[in-house]
Tab-separated table of C-alpha atoms in Angstrom:
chain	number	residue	atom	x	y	z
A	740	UNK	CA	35.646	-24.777	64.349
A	741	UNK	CA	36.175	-27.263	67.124
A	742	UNK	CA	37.239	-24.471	69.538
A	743	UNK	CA	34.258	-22.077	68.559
A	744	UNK	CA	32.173	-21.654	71.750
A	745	UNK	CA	28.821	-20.422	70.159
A	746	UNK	CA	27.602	-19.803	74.167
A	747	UNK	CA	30.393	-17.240	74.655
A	748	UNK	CA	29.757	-15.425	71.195
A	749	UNK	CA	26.207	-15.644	72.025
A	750	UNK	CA	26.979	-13.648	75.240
A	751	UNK	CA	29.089	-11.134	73.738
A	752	UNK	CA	26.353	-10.270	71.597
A	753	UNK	CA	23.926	-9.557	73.776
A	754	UNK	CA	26.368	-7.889	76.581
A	755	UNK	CA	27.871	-5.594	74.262
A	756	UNK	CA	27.726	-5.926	70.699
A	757	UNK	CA	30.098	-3.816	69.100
A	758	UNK	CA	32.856	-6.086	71.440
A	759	UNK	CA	30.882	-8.805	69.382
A	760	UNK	CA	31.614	-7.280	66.333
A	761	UNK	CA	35.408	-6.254	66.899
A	762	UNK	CA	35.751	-10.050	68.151
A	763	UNK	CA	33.793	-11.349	64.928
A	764	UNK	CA	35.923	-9.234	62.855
A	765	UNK	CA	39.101	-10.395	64.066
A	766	UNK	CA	38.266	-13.950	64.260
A	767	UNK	CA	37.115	-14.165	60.483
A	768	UNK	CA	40.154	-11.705	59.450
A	769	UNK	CA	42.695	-14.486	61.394
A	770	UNK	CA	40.805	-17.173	59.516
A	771	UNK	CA	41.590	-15.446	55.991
A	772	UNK	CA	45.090	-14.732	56.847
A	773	UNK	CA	45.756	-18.701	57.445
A	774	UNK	CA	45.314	-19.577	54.068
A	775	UNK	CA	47.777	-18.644	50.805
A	776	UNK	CA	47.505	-15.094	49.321
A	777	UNK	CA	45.552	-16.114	46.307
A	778	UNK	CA	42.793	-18.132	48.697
A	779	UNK	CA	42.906	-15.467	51.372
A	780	UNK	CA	42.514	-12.750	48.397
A	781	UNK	CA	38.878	-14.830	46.879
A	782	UNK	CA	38.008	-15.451	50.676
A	783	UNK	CA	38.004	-11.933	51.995
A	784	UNK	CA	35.883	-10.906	48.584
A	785	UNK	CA	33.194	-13.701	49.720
A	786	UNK	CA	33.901	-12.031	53.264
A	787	UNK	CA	32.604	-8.694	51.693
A	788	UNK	CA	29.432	-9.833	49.619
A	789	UNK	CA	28.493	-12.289	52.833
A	790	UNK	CA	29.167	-8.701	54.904
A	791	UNK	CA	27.181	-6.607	52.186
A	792	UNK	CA	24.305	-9.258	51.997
A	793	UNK	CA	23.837	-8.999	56.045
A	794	UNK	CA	23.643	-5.111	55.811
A	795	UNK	CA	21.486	-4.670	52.974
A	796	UNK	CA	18.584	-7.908	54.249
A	797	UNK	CA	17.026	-5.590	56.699
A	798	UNK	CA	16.435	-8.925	58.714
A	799	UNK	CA	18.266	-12.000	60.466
A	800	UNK	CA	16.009	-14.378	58.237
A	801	UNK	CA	15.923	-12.077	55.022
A	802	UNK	CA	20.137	-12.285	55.780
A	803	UNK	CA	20.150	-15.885	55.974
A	804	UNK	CA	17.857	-16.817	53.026
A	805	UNK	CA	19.745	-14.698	50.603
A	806	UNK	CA	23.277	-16.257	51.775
A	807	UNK	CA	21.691	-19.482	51.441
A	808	UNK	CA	20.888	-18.836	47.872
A	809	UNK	CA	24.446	-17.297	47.240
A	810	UNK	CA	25.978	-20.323	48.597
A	811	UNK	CA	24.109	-22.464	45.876
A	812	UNK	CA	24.728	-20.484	43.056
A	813	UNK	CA	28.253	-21.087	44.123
A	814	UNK	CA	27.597	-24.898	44.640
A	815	UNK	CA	25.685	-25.193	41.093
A	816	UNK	CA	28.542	-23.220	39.679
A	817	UNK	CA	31.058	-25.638	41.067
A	818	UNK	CA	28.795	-28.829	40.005
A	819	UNK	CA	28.885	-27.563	36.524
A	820	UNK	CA	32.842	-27.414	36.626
A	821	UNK	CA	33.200	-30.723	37.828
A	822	UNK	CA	30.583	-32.059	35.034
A	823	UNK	CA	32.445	-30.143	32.682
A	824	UNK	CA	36.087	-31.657	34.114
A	825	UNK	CA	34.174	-35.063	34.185
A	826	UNK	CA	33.153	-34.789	30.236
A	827	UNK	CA	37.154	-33.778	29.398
A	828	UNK	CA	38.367	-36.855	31.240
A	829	UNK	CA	36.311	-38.632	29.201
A	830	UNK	CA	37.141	-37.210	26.624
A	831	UNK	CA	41.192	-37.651	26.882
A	832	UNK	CA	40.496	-40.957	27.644
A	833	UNK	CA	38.982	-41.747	24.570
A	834	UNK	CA	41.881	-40.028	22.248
A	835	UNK	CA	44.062	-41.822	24.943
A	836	UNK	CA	42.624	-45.035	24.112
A	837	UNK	CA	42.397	-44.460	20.332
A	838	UNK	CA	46.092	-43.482	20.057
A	839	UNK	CA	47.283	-46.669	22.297
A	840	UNK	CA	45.170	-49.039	20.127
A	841	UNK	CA	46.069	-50.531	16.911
A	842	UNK	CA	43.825	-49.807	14.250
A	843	UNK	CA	40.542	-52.565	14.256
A	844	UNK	CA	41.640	-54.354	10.728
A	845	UNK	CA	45.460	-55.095	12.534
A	846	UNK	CA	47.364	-53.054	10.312
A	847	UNK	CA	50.043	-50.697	11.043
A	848	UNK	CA	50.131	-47.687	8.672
A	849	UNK	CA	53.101	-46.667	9.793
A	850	UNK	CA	55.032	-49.578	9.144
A	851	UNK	CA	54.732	-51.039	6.128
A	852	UNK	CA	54.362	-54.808	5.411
């Protein structure tokens, strides 16, 4: 994103949009194709709801406030993962801890006395 010149896109846009669009297209398509197969695969289906979301608004802001809510559907989705993840760490760590410690009288069942 360092190298995105939102002056010159702004330009395009207004000179002649479907050069805009062409541009846009290829820039988000070169974007996709960077990352690995299974990434670019779940980033050009985000591509096409973000794409379907902007066609179906009816409006710039209508656009925007609906992406904004799909983006933090996805966000609360992930938070729930990672509270989930967080929970089964704890989790392992208390079997982990169980299994490593002797037993609270001192005995060793498996070795008798």
């Amino acid at each position: 994103m360092a190298d995105f010149d939102f002056d010159a896109w702004s330009n395009l846009a207004r000179r002649s949009p479907a050069a805009y669009f062409r541009a846009r297209e290829r820039a988000i398509d070169r974007m996709i194709a960077s990352h690995p197969p299974a990434e670019a695969d779940r980033l050009r289906e985000f591509q096409s709801q973000i794409d379907s979301v902007r066609a179906l608004a009816g409006s710039p802001i209508k656009a925007t406030r609906e992406l904004v809510g799909m983006i933090e559907d996805r966000l609360e989705a992930m938070r729930s993962r990672v509270r989930a993840l967080h929970r089964n760490t704890d989790e392992l760590e208390a079997l982990r801890q169980r299994l490593l410690l002797p037993p609270p009288d001192g005995s060793d069942s498996d070795h008798p006395g």
